[in-house]
Each structure stands twice: as structure tokens, then as C-alpha cells.
Coordinates of C-alpha atoms in Angstrom, one line a residue:
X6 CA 3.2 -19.6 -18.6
X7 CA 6.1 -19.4 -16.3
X8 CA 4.4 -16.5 -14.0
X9 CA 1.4 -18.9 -13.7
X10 CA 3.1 -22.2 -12.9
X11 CA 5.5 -20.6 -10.5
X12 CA 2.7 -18.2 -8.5
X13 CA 0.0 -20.7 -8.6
X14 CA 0.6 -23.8 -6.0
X15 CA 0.2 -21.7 -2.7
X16 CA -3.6 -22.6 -3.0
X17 CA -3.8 -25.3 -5.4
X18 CA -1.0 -27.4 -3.4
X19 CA -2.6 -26.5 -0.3
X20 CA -5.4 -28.3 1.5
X21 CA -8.8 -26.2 2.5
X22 CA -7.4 -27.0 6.0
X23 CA -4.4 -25.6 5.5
X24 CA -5.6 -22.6 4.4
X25 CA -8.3 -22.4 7.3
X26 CA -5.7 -22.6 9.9
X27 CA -3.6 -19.9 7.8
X28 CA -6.3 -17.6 8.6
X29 CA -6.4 -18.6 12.4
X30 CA -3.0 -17.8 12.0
X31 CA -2.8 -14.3 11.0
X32 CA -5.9 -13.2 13.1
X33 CA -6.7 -15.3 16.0
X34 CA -6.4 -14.5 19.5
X35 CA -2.5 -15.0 19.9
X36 CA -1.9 -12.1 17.3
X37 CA -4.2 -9.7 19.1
X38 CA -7.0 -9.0 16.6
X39 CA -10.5 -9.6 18.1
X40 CA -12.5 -12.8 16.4
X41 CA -16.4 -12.0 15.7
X42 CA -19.1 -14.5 16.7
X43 CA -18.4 -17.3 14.1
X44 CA -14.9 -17.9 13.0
X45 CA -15.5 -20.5 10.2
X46 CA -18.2 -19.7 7.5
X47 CA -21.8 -20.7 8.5
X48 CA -23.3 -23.4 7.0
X49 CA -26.5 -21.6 6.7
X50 CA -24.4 -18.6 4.8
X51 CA -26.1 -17.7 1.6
X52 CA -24.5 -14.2 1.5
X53 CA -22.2 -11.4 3.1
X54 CA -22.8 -8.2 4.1
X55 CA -20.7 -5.6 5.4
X56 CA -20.8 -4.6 9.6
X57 CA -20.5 -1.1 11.0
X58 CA -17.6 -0.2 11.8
X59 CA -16.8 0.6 15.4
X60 CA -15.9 3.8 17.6
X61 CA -12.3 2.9 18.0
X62 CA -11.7 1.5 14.2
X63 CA -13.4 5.6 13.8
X64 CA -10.9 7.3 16.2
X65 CA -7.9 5.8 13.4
X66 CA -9.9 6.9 10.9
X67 CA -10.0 10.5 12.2
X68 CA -6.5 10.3 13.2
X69 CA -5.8 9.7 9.4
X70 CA -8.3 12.6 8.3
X71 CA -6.0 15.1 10.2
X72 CA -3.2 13.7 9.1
X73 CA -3.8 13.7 5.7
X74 CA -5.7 17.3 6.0
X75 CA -1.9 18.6 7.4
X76 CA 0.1 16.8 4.6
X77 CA -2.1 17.8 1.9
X78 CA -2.7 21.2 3.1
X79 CA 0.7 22.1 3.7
X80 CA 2.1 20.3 0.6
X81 CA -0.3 21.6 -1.8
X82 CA 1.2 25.2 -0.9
X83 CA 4.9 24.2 -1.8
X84 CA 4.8 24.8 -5.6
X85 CA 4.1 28.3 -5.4
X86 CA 5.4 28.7 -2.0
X87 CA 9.1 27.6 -3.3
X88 CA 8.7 29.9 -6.7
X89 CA 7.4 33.2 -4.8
X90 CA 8.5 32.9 -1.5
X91 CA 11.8 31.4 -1.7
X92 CA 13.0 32.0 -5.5
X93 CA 13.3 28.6 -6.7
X94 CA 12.4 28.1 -10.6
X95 CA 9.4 25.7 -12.1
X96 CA 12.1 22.7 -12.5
X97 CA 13.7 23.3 -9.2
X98 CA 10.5 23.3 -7.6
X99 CA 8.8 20.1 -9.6
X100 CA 12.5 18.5 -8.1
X101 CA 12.3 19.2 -4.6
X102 CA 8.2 18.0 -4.7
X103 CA 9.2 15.3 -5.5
X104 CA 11.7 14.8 -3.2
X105 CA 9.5 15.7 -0.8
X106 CA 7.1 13.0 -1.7
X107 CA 9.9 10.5 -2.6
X108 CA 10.9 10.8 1.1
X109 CA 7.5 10.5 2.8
X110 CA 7.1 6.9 1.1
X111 CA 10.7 5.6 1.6
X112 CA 10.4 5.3 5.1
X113 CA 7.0 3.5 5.1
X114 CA 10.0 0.7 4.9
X115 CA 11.6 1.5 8.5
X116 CA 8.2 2.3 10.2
X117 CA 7.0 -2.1 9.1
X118 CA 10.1 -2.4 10.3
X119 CA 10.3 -0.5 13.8
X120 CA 6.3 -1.8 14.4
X121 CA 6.7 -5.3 13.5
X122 CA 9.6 -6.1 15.2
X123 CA 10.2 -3.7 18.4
X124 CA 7.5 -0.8 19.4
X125 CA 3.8 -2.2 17.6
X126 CA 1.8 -0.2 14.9
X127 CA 0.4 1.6 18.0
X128 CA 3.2 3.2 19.2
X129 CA 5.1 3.6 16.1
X130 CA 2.3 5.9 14.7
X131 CA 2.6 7.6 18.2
X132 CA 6.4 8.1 17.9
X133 CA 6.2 9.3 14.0
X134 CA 3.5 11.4 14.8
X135 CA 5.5 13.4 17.6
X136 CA 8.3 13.6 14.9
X137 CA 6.0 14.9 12.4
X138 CA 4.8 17.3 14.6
X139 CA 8.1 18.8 15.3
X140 CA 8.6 19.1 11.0
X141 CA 5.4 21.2 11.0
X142 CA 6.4 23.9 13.6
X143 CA 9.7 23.6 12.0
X144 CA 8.3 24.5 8.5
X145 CA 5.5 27.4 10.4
X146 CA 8.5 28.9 11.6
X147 CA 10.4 29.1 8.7
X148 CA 8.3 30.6 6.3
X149 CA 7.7 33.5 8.5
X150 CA 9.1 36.8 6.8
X151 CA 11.9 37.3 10.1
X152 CA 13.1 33.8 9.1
X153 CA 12.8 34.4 5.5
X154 CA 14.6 37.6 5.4
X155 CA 16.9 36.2 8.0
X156 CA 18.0 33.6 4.4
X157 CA 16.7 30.6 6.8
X158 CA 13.3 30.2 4.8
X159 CA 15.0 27.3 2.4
X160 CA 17.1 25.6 5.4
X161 CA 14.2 25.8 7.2
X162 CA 12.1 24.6 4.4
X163 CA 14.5 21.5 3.8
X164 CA 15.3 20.6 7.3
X165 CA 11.4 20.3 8.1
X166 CA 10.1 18.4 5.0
X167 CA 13.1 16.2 4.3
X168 CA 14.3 16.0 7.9
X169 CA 10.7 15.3 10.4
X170 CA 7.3 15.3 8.2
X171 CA 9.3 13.1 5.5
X172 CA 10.1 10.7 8.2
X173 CA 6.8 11.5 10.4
X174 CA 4.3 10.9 7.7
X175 CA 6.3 7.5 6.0
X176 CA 6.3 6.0 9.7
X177 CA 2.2 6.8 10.2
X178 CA 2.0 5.8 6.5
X179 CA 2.9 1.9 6.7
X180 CA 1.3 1.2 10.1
X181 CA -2.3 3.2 10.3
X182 CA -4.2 1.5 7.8
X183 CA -3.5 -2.0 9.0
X184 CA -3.9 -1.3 12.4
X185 CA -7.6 0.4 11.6
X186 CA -8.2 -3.0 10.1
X187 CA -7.4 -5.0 12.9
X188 CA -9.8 -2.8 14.9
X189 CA -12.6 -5.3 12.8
X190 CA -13.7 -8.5 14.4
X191 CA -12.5 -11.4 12.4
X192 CA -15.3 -13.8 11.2
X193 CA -19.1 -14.0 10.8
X194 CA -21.7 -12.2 12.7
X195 CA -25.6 -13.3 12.5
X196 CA -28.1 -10.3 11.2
X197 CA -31.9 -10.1 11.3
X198 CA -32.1 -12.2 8.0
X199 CA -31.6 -15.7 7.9
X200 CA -28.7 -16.9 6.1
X201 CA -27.5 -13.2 5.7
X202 CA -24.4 -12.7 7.8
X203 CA -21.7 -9.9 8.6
X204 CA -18.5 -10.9 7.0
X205 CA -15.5 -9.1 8.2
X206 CA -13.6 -9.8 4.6
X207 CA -16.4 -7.1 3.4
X208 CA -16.4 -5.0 6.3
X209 CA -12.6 -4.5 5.8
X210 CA -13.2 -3.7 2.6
X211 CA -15.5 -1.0 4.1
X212 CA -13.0 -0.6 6.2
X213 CA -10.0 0.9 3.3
X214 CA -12.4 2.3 1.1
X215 CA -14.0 4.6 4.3
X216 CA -10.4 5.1 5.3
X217 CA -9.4 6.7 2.0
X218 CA -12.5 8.4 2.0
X219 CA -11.0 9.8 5.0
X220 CA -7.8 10.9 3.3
X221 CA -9.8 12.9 0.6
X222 CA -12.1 14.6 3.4
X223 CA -8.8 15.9 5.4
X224 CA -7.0 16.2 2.0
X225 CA -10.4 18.7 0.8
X226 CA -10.6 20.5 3.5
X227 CA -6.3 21.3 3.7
X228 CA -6.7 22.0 0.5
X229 CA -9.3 23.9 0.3
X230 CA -8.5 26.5 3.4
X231 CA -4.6 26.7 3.3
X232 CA -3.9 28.1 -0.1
X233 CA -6.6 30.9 0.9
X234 CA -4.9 31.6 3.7
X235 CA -1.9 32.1 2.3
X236 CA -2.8 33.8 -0.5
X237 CA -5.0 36.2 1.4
X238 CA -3.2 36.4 4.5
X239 CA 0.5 34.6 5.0
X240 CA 2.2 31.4 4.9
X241 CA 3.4 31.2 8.5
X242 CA -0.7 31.2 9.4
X243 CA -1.1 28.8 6.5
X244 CA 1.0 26.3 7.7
X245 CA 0.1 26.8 11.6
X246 CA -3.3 25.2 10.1
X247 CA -2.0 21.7 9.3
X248 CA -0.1 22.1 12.7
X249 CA -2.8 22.7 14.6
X250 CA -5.4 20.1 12.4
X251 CA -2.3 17.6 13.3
X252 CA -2.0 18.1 17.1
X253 CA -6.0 17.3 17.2
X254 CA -5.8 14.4 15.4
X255 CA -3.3 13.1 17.7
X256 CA -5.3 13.6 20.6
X257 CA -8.1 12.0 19.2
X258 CA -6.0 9.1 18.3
X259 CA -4.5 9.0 22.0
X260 CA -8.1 8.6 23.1
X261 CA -8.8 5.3 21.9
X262 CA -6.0 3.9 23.8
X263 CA -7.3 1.9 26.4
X264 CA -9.5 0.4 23.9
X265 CA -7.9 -0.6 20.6
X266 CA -7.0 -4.1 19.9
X267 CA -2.8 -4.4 19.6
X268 CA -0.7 -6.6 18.4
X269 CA 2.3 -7.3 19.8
X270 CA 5.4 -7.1 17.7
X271 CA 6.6 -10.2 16.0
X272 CA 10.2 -10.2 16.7
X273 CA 12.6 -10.0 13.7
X274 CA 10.2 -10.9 10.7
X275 CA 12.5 -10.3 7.7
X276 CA 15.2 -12.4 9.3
X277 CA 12.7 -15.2 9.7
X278 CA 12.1 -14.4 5.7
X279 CA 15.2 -14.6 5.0
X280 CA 15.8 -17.9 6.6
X281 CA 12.8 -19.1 5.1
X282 CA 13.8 -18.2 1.1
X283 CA 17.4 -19.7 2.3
X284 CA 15.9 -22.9 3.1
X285 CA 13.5 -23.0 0.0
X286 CA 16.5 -22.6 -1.9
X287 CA 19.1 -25.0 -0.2
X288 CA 16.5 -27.5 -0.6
X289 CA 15.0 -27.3 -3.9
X290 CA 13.7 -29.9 -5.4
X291 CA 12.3 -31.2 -9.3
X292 CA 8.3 -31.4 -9.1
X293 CA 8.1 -28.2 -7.0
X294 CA 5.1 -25.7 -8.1
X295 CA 6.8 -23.2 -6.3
X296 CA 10.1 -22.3 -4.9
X297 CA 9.4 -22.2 -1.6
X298 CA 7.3 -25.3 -1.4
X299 CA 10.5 -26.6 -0.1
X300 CA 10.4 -24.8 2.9
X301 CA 6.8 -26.6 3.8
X302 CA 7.1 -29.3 6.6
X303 CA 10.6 -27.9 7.7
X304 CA 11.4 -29.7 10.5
X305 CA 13.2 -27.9 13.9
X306 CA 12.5 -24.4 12.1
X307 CA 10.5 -21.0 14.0
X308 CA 8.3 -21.2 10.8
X309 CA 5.1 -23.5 10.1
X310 CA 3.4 -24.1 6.7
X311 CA 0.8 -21.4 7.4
X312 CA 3.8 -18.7 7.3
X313 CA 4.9 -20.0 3.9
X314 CA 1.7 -20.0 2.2
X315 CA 1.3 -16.4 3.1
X316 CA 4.8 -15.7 2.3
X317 CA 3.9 -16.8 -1.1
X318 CA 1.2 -14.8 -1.8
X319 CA 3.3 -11.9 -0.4
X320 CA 5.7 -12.2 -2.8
X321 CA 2.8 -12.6 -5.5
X322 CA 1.4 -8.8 -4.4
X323 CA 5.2 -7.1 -4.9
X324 CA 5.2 -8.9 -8.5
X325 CA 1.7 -7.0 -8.6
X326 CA 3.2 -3.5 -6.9
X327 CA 6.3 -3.3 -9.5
X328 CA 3.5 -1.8 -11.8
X329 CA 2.7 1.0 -9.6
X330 CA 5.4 3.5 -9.6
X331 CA 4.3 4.7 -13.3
X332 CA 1.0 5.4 -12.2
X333 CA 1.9 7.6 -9.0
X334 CA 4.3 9.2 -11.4
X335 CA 1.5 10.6 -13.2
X336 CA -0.5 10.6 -10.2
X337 CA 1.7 13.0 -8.9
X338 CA 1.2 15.3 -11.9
X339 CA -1.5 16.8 -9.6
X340 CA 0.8 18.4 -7.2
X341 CA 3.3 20.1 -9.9
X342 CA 3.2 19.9 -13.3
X343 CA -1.0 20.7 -13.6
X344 CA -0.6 23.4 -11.5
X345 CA 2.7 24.5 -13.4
X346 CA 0.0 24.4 -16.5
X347 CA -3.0 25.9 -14.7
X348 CA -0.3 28.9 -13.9
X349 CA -0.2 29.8 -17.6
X350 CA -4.4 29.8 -18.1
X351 CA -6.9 32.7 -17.3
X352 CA -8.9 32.1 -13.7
X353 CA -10.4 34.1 -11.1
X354 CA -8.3 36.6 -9.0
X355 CA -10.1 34.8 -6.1
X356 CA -8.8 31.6 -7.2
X357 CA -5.3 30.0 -6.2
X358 CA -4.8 27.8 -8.8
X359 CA -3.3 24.6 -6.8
X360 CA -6.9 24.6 -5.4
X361 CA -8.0 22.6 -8.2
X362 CA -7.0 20.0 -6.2
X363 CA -10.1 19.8 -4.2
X364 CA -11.8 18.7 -7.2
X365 CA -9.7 15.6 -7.0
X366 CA -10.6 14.9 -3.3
X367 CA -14.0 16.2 -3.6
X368 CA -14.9 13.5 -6.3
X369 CA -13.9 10.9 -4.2
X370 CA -15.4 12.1 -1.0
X371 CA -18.7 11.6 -3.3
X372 CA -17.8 8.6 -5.3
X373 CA -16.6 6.3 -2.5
X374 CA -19.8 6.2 -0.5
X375 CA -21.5 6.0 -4.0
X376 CA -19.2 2.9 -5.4
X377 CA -19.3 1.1 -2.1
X378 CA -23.6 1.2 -1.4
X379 CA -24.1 1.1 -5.2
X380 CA -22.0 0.4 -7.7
X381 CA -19.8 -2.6 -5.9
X382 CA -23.1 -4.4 -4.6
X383 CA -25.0 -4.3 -8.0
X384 CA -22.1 -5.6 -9.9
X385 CA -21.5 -8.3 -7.4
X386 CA -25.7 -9.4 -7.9
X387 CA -25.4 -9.1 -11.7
X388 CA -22.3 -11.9 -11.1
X389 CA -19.6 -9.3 -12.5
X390 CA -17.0 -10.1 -9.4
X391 CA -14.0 -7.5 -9.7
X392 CA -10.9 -9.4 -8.7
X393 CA -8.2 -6.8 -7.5
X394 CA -6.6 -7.7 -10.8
X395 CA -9.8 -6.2 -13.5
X396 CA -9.9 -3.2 -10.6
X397 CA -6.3 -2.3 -10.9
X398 CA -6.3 -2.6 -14.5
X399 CA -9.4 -0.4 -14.8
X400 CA -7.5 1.9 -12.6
X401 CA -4.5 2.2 -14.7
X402 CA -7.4 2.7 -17.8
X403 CA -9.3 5.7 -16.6
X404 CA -6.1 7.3 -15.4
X405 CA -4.4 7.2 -19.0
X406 CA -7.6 8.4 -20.7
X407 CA -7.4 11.6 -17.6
X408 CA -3.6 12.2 -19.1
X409 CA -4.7 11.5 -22.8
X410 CA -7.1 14.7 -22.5
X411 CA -4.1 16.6 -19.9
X412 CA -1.9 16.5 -23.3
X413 CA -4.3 17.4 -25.6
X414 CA -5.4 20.2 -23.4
X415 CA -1.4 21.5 -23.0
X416 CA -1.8 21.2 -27.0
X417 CA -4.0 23.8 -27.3
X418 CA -3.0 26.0 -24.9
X419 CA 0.2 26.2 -26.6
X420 CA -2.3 27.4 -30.0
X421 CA -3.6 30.1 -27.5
X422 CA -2.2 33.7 -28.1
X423 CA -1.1 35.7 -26.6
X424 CA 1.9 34.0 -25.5
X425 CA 1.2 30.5 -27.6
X426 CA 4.3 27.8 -26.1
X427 CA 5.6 30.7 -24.0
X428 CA 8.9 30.8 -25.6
X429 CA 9.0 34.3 -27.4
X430 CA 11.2 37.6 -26.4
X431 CA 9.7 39.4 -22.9
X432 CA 6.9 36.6 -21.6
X433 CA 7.0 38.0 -18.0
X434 CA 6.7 35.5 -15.0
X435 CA 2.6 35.1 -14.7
X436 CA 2.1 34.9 -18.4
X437 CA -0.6 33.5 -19.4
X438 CA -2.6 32.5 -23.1
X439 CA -6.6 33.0 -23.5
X440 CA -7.8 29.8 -22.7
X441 CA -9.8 28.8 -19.1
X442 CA -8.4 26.9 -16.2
X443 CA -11.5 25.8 -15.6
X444 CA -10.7 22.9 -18.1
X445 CA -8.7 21.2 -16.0
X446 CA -11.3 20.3 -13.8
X447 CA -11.7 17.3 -16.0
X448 CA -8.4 15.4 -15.3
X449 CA -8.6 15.7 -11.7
X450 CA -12.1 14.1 -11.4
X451 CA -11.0 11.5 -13.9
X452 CA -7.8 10.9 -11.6
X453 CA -10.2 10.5 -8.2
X454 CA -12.1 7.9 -9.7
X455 CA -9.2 5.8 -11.4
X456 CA -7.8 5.8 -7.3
X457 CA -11.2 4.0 -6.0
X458 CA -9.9 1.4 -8.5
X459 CA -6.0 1.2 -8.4
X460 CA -4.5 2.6 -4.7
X461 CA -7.6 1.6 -2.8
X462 CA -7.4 -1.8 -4.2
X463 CA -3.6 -1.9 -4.0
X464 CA -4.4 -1.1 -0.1
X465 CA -6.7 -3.7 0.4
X466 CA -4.8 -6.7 -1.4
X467 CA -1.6 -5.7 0.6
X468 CA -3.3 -6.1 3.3
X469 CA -4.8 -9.5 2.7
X470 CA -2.7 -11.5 0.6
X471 CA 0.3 -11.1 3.9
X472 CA 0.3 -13.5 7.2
X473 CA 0.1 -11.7 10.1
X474 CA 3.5 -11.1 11.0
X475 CA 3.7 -8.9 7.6
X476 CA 1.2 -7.2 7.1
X477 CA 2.7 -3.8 7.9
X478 CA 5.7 -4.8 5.5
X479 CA 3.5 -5.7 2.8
X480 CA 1.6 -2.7 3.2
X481 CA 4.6 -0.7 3.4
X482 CA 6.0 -2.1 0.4
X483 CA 3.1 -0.8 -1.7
X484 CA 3.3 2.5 -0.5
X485 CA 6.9 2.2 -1.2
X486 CA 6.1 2.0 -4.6
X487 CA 5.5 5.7 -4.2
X488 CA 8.9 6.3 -4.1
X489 CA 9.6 4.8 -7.7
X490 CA 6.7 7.0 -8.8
X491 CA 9.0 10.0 -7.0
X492 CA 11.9 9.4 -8.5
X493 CA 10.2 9.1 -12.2
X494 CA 9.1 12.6 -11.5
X495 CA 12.7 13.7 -10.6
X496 CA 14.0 12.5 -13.9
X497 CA 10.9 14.2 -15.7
X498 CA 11.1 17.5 -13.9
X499 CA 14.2 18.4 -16.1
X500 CA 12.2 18.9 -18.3
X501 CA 9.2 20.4 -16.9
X502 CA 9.3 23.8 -18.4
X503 CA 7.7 24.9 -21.3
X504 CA 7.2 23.8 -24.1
X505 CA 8.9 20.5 -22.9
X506 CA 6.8 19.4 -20.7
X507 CA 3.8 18.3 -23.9
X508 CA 6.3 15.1 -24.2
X509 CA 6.1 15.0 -20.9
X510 CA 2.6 14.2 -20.6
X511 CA 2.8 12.3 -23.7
X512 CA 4.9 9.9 -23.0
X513 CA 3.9 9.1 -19.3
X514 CA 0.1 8.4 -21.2
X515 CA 1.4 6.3 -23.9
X516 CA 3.9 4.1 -21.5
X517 CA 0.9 3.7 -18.6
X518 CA -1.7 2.4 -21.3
X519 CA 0.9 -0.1 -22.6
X520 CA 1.6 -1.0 -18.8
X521 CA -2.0 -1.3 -18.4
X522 CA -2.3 -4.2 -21.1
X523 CA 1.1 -5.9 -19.8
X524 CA 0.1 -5.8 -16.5
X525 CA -3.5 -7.4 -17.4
X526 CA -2.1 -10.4 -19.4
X527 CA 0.7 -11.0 -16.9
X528 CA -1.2 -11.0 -13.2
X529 CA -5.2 -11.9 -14.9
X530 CA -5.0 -15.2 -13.5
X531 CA -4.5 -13.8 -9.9
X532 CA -8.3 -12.9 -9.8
X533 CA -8.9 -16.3 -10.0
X534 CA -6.7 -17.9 -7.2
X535 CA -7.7 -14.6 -5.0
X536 CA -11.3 -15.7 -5.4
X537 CA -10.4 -19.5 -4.6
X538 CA -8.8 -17.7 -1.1
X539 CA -11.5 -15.9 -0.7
X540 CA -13.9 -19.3 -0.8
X541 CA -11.3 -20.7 1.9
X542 CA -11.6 -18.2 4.0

């Protein structure tokens, strides 16, 4: 009851005008994002439809396809890279993965930071890119067998991924997918049918959901070539591949320069947040529905009502994003501990079994074009409206039923002779029992789908619950979340070996599917005052 009353008032309190010239306010002319033919809903409007999206919000898009293809591909190789190349154990590898990925998300933080307040989202990607690149002919270098043999391979290792992609890809990270968005023209747009019109709130959505579809091509096609590579040929030309995808993304991304629509940078943001909340509380009054109400009407102060309304439902989307980290934790899973377990089950000799990965991607290179021309548009005409709250619940669901059938599967491969739990006298290195890899295909598909619903979603509402001025905080600040997700995996990774690693999975499933029904009863009512926003708008 005290969530409700205190999250509730930033719509409720606030007149329909107020929230109109909110949205002026975070994307009219002065803040660089194009406005579409009709700013205000038509009277006319009896539904929305999504536009195409244009050339340049494409060019972002493909940027973010070779990106992801050179994180992913390269990444992907680590686990087996660190325990055959470089001599690390299964624990010390599942640690240093996740330190890996713990550091690509804690910079999303400084990249907000550096693009709202000094360079723009443009040229912060541009910068962070030229750093990332530097990490990938760093990491090509050192993984050659003169640099290997030479004892620099797990320097060179460290120095690249912790020191320039780390940085490189948390800097692209908080800045690309809002900027692709404010490539779409704010507003309404007439079609052919009357009283059909292009909305750009649908369009966005278009917008993310085609964007991670992007991530899952690039990721697919990393994954798919780079492990072959190495496993057929070397990882020095196995990691040149992500270089090389890399520096032709950020061509293509240089191309659209001229063209793409920038904003310029704010100016110090979180300071004007700061004084904001300091004010709120200095002058807090009895009768308030929320804190900050008391920051409205502020008189001689560099913020306007419009900037506290959206600062209230910012603050509303990190209550949402504390539920996160568990969920990337088993997310992660993917990159580590399933291929830790495919290690121990019978597959091809053609096969490298961190492939399996591609499954994940290739799933949601199908289902995304699928759920976005099918399944979203017939729920919405049979009146079933998914508020981002019901989306990122059903998320968390399919997820934990993915992990339910991951521990039962790790179950019986410890029932499997001829090396059961892998704990007897003389189990060599590559041991493994007589049961298929093959079976894991099932918790990778279930793990694309549950991400259509939970990070897409999670992308999306960051993106639209912030004011202009922080929206590339916001959106960092979800992806931060990452980092909570990394640092669950640290923690977990001691005990990662076998047979540990059953209560492993076990206990991530059980505390996820508990989170799942807290997180439901505590945020449910945010569907509703979403929609009301929405209506606004």
C-alpha cells in the first residue's frame, strides 16, 4: 500500500496538460529529436500502427549488429579459451567471465554520464568504439602462440578485456539504443486508411524490439563462425574476426553522420537531480502523494514541473530494475556454467560445444519478427494489453521453468555412467557420461524467448518512463543492473565445479520464481498508470 501511494501521484496529481507539455519536453525541437507530422493525437485516431523505420535509425542498428557480433563472438570463446589455452580451471574461468561481463555493464554508468553532460550519445559511442577497438587488437595479439609462449597470453588477456572492450562496449552500451530511438519522428503520421495513423510510441517499440533482433543476428553469426575458427584453425584468426566485423560496423556507423538527428548534451543532469531531491526534501510537506511533489512550482530553480514528473517515473523504473540482477545471473548461465555442463555430455567431434549458443540467438532472430507482426498485434485486438509489468513477469516465468529443466537435466547426467557426478579416482579432463548434449538445446530456446519479454521490455520502459535529459542514465541504469547479475555469478562460481554446481542451478530457479511472484504483487499497479501515460501521450 505504501509502494502504491508513494509511486502513484506523478499522473494522477498531474493535469493531461501537464503531461502533454512533458512530452514536448523531452522530444521537441529544442532537444534535437525530429517531430512527425502531428504532434498531439488526432481527433480522428481510432488506432496506431507502427512506421518503417528509416535509413539512418538502420545504419545504428547495423552498427549494434557488429558490435554485438564482436562481443559475442569473442566472448563466447573465453571459457575454453582460458581452460586450454591459458591453464585456468572451470572456477577460475566462470570468475574471470564474469568479471568480464561485470565490467562491460559498470561503465554503461560513465558513458550516460560523458554523453549527457559533455560529448552527446553520438560521439561518445564514437569515442568508446575507438577504445574498444584498441581491446580487440589487444586481445588478437595476445592469444597468438609467440605471445602465449612468450607468458603474455593472460596479461594480454586481462589488459584487453578488463582494460578497453570492458570500457569500449559499457560506453556503446548506455548511449546506442537511445540514440537509434531518437532517429524516430515524434508524433502521428496519416496512412492510406482513415483514422489509421503511424504512432511513433509503436514504432519505437519496433524500434528496440528490431534492435535486439539485431543483437541476436550479430551475436549468431559471432557465434556461430568464431568457435569454428578456433577450433579448426587458431584463436589469434578467431579473434581478428570480431576485429575486423567491429571496424565495419564503425564505418557504417560513421556514414550516417551528416544525417542523424543529435542532441546536444544537457549539461550536468545528476547535479540538477540532486538539487531537485534536496529541495523535495527540505520542503516536504503533510498531504504530499509523493516526495518530490514538493519540488513542483519551485520558484527561481533550472528545473520546471515537466522535469519532476519524469524524474518520478524515473525513480519508479530503478524500483522496477532492482529485480533484474537475479535474472541476468541466470542469464548468464549461458556463457559458463551450461557450457561447463555441455563439456561433460557426448556431442559431435565437429561440434564446439559453446556453440549451443546460437540456438539462443537463433530463436530470437525468429521469434522477434514473429511476436512483433503476430503475436503482440493479435493480443492487443483480443483486448489482452501487456503492460511492461505482466511482460517482465512472464519473462522472469519462462526463464525459471528454462532453469527448472537445466537442474533436472544436471540431475541426470550425474545418474549417467561412466563417470556419474565426476568425482571418482582418475576422471581425466574431457570426461564425459553417456547422455546427449543435444538436450540442452531446450534451455537456450526457452531463455531467448523469456528475453523478448524481460530485457527487451526493460529496454523500452527505460527508455520511456525518463525526461529527456535522462534517458541515457535511465537506460544505463538498467543495463547496470547487469553488473549485480555479474557479481551473483562471481559468488556462485566458487562453487561451480562438479557436483556442486546442481545447487547451483537449484537455488538460482527457486529464488527467481519467488522473485517473479514478489515482483508481480509489488510493481502490478504500474501497468495501469503506464497505460494512463500512454493515453496522455
Amino acid at each position: 500500500m505504501t509502494a502504491q501511494n508513494s509511486d502513484k501521484p506523478d499522473l494522477a496529481a498531474s493535469s493531461e496538460q501537464a503531461v502533454n507539455e512533458t512530452n514536448v519536453a523531452d522530444f521537441g525541437p529544442h532537444t534535437g529529436t525530429k517531430a512527425a507530422d502531428i504532434v498531439e493525437r488526432p481527433a480522428d485516431m481510432e488506432r496506431g500502427v507502427a512506421g518503417k523505420l528509416s535509413t539512418w535509425t538502420l545504419l545504428v542498428v547495423i552498427m549494434e549488429l557488429c558490435e554485438r557480433f564482436a562481443y559475442y563472438g569473442a566472448s563466447l570463446m573465453f571459457n575454453i579459451y582460458l581452460q586450454t589455452m591459458l591453464g585456468r580451471s572451470k572456477s577460475s574461468a566462470v570468475v574471470l567471465i564474469r568479471v568480464n561481463q561485470f565490467m562491460s555493464y559498470a561503465t554503461t554508468i560513465l558513458g550516460a554520464i560523458i554523453a549527457d553532460q559533455f560529448l552527446g550519445k553520438y560521439k561518445t559511442i564514437v569515442v568508446f568504439a575507438v577504445v574498444y577497438m584498441i581491446g580487440l587488437v589487444v586481445l588478437t595479439i595476445s592469444s597468438t602462440d609467440f605471445a602465449i609462449n612468450g607468458g603474455f597470453g593472460l596479461a594480454g588477456f586481462c589488459t584487453a578485456v578488463f582494460g578497453f572492450i570492458g570500457f569500449g562496449t559499457g560506453g556503446i552500451k548506455s548511449n546506442v539504443s537511445s540514440f537509434m530511438a531518437e532517429q524516430i519522428p515524434v508524433g502521428y503520421k496519416q496512412t492510406g486508411t482513415p483514422g489509421v495513423y503511424e504512432d511513433s510510441k509503436l514504432t519505437t517499440e519496433r524500434g528496440f524490439r528490431y534492435f535486439y533482433w539485431s543483437i541476436n543476428v550479430g551475436a549468431f553469426a559471432g557465434m556461430l563462425a568464431c568457435p569454428q575458427v578456433a577450433k579448426n584453425k587458431s584463436y589469434a584468426l578467431a579473434f581478428m574476426i570480431p576485429t575486423i566485423m567491429f571496424f565495419l560496423g564503425i564505418l557504417a556507423f560513421i556514414g550516417g553522420t551528416k544525417r542523424y538527428t543529435k542532441k546536444q548534451p544537457q549539461g550536468t543532469v545528476l547535479i540538477k537531480v540532486w538539487k531537485c531531491m534536496r529541495y523535495a526534501r527540505a520542503h516536504k510537506h503533510e498531504g504530499q502523494l509523493h516526495w518530490l511533489d514538493s519540488s513542483r512550482d519551485a520558484r527561481d530553480q533550472e528545473w520546471n514541473n515537466e522535469f519532476v514528473i519524469g524524474l518520478q517515473r524515473s525513480l519508479r523504473a530503478c524500483k522496477v530494475f532492482l529485480f533484474y540482477p537475479l535474472y541476468w545471473s541466470v542469464y548468464g548461465n549461458m556463457t559458463d556454467l551450461l557450457i561447463n555442463q555441455g563439456l561433460t555430455m557426448q556431442r559431435p567431434k565437429w561440434l564446439s560445444v559453446d556453440q549451443l549458443n546460437v540456438i539462443n540467438s537463433l530463436v530470437l532472430i525468429v521469434a522477434i519478427p514473429v511476436f512483433d507482426n503476430y503475436v503482440f498485434p493479435l493480443l492487443w485486438r483480443m483486448g489482452f494489453k501487456m503492460g511492461p509489468i505482466v511482460r517482465i513477469t512472464t519473462g522472469f516465468a519462462i526463464a525459471m521453468g528454462g532453469f527448472i529443466y537445466v537442474t533436472i537435466l544436471q540431475k541426470i547426467i550425474y545418474t549417467q555412467g561412466p563417470y556419474y557426478d565426476f568425482t571418482g579416482p582418475n576422471v581425466p579432463a574431457n570426461a564425459t557420461n553417456d547422455i546427449s548434449v543435444w538436450l540442452q538445446i531446450v534451455p537456450y530456446a526457452v531463455v531467448a524467448i523469456s528475453e523478448i519479454f524481460t530485457s527487451v521490455t526493460g529496454l523500452e520502459f527505460a527508455f520511456s518512463q525518463a525526461p529527456a535529459e535522462l534517458k541515457s542514465v535511465l537506460t544505463a541504469v538498467f543495463l547496470f543492473t547487469n553488473c549485480g547479475g555479474s557479481l551473483i555469478g562471481m559468488v556462485l562460481g566458487i562453487w561451480s565445479s562438479d557436483p556442486q554446481v546442481l545447487y547451483v542451478f537449484a537455488a538460482q530457479t527457486i529464488i527467481l520464481g519467488v522473485l517473479a511472484v514478489v515482483f508481480y504483487f509489488c510493481f502490478r499497479h504500474y501497468d495501469a498508470m503506464v497505460a494512463e501515460q500512454e493515453q496522455f501521450n
